[in-house]
Short mmCIF file of C-alpha atoms in Angstrom, two decimals:
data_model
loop_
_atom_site.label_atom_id
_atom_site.label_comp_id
_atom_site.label_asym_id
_atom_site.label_seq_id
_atom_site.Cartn_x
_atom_site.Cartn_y
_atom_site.Cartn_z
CA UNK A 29 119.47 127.12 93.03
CA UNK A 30 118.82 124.12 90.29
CA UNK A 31 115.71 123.17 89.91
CA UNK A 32 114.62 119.72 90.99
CA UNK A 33 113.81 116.64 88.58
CA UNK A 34 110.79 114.66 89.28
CA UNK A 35 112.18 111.00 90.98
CA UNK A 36 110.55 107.65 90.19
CA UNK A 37 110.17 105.44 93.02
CA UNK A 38 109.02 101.94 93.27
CA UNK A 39 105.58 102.21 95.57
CA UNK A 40 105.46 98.34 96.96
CA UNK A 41 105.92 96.87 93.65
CA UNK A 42 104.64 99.52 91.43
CA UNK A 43 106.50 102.00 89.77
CA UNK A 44 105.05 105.82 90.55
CA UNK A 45 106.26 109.48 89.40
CA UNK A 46 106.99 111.42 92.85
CA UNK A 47 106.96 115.01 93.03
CA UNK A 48 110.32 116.45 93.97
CA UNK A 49 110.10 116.54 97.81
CA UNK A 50 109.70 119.98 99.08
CA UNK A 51 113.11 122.15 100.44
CA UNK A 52 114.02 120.57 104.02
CA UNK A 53 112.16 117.59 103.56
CA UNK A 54 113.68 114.32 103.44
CA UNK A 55 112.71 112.71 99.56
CA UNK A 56 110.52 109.86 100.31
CA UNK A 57 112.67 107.55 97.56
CA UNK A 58 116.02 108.34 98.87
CA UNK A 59 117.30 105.02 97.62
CA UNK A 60 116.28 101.68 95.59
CA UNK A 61 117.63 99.40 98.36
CA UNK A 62 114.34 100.81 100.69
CA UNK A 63 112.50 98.75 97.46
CA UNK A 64 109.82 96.57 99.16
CA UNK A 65 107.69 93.75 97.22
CA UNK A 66 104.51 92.16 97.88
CA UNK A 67 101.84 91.07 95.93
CA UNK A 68 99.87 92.84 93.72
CA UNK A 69 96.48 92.78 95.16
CA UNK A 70 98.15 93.97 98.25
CA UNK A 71 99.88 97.01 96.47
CA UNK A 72 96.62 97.69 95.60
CA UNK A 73 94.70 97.95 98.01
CA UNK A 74 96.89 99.84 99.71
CA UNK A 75 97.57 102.07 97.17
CA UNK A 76 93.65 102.24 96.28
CA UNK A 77 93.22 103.74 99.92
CA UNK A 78 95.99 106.76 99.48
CA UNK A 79 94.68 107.54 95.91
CA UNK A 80 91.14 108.43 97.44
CA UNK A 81 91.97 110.37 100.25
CA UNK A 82 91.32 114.17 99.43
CA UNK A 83 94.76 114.85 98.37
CA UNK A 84 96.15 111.54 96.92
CA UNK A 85 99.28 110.72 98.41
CA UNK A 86 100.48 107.47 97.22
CA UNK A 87 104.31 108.57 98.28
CA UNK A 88 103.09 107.25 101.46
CA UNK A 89 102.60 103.50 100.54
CA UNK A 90 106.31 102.85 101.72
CA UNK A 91 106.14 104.50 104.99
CA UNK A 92 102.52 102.17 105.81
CA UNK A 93 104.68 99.11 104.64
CA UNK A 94 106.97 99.53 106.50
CA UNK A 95 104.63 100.19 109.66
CA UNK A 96 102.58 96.88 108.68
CA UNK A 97 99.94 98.05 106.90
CA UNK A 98 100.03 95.98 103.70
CA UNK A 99 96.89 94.68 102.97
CA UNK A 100 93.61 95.57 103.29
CA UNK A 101 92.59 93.72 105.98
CA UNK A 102 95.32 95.47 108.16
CA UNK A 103 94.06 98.68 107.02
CA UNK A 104 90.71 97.72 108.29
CA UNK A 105 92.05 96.79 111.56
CA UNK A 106 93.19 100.19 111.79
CA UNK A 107 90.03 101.81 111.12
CA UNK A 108 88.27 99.79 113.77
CA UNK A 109 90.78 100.93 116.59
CA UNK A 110 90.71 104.45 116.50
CA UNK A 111 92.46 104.64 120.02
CA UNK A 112 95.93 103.28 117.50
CA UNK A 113 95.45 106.17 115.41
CA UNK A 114 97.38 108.74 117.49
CA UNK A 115 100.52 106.24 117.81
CA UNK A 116 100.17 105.43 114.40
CA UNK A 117 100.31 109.31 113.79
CA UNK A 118 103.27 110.01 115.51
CA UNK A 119 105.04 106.98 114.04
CA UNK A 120 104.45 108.46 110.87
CA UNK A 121 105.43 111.77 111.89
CA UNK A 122 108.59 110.62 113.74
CA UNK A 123 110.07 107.98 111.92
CA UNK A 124 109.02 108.54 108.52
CA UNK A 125 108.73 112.82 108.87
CA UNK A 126 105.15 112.65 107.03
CA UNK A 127 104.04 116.36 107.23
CA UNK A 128 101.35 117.47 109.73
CA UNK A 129 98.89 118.16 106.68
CA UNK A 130 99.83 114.71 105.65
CA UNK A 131 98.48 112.89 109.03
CA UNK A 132 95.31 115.09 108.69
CA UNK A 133 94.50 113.64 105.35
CA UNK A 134 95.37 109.83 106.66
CA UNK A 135 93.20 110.17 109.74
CA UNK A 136 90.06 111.65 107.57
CA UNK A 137 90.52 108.70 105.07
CA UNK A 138 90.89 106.04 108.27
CA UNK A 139 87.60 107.63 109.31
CA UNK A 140 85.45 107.46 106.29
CA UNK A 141 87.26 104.24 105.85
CA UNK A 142 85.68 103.03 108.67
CA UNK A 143 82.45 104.55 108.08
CA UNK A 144 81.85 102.27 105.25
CA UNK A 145 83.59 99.07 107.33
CA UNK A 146 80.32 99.88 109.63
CA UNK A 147 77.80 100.75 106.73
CA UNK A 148 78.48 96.95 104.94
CA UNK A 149 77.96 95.36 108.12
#
């Protein structure tokens, strides 16, 4: 078996390192055309939320584009509805096959997210 080379993907407008995605796993850059572009504060807001959840996982910023999470204030939407987050969950899981572990992580971050949405109010 060859070993794998690290990728670089394009992470809504920002150009990332990715990890080589593990054996049976779909890579979460298969292709350039999947390339989506918004606007920098956006990118990083977004990609200010996946850096600080316990494991960062800013490979994920194309899968929440793609589900309509690009800005911040979408992101806090979510947070306020937890009763979303299971559909949101198994949109991930299903249509973007984001790892169990993976969902775990988002949800914690969603919570704490929203902890502080309720602590600046």
């Amino acid at each position: 078996m060859t070993p794998m080379r690290e990728q670089k993907g394009h992470v809504i407008g920002i150009s990332v390192d990715c990890p080589p995605p593990s054996l049976g796993s779909r890579a979460p850059f298969a292709s350039t055309s999947s390339h989506t572009t918004v606007s920098g504060q956006t990118a990083a807001e977004i990609v200010s939320f996946l850096n600080g959840l316990q494991e960062p996982l800013l490979h994920l910023a194309v899968a929440l584009h793609e589900l309509g999470i690009r800005t911040g204030q979408a992101l806090d939407v979510l947070c306020r509805t937890p009763e979303m987050w299971d559909a949101f969950i198994g949109k991930l899981q299903r249509d973007h096959e984001i790892k169990f572990a993976d969902c775990v992580m988002i949800v914690d971050g969603l919570k704490m997210r929203r902890v502080g949405l309720q602590d600046a109010t």
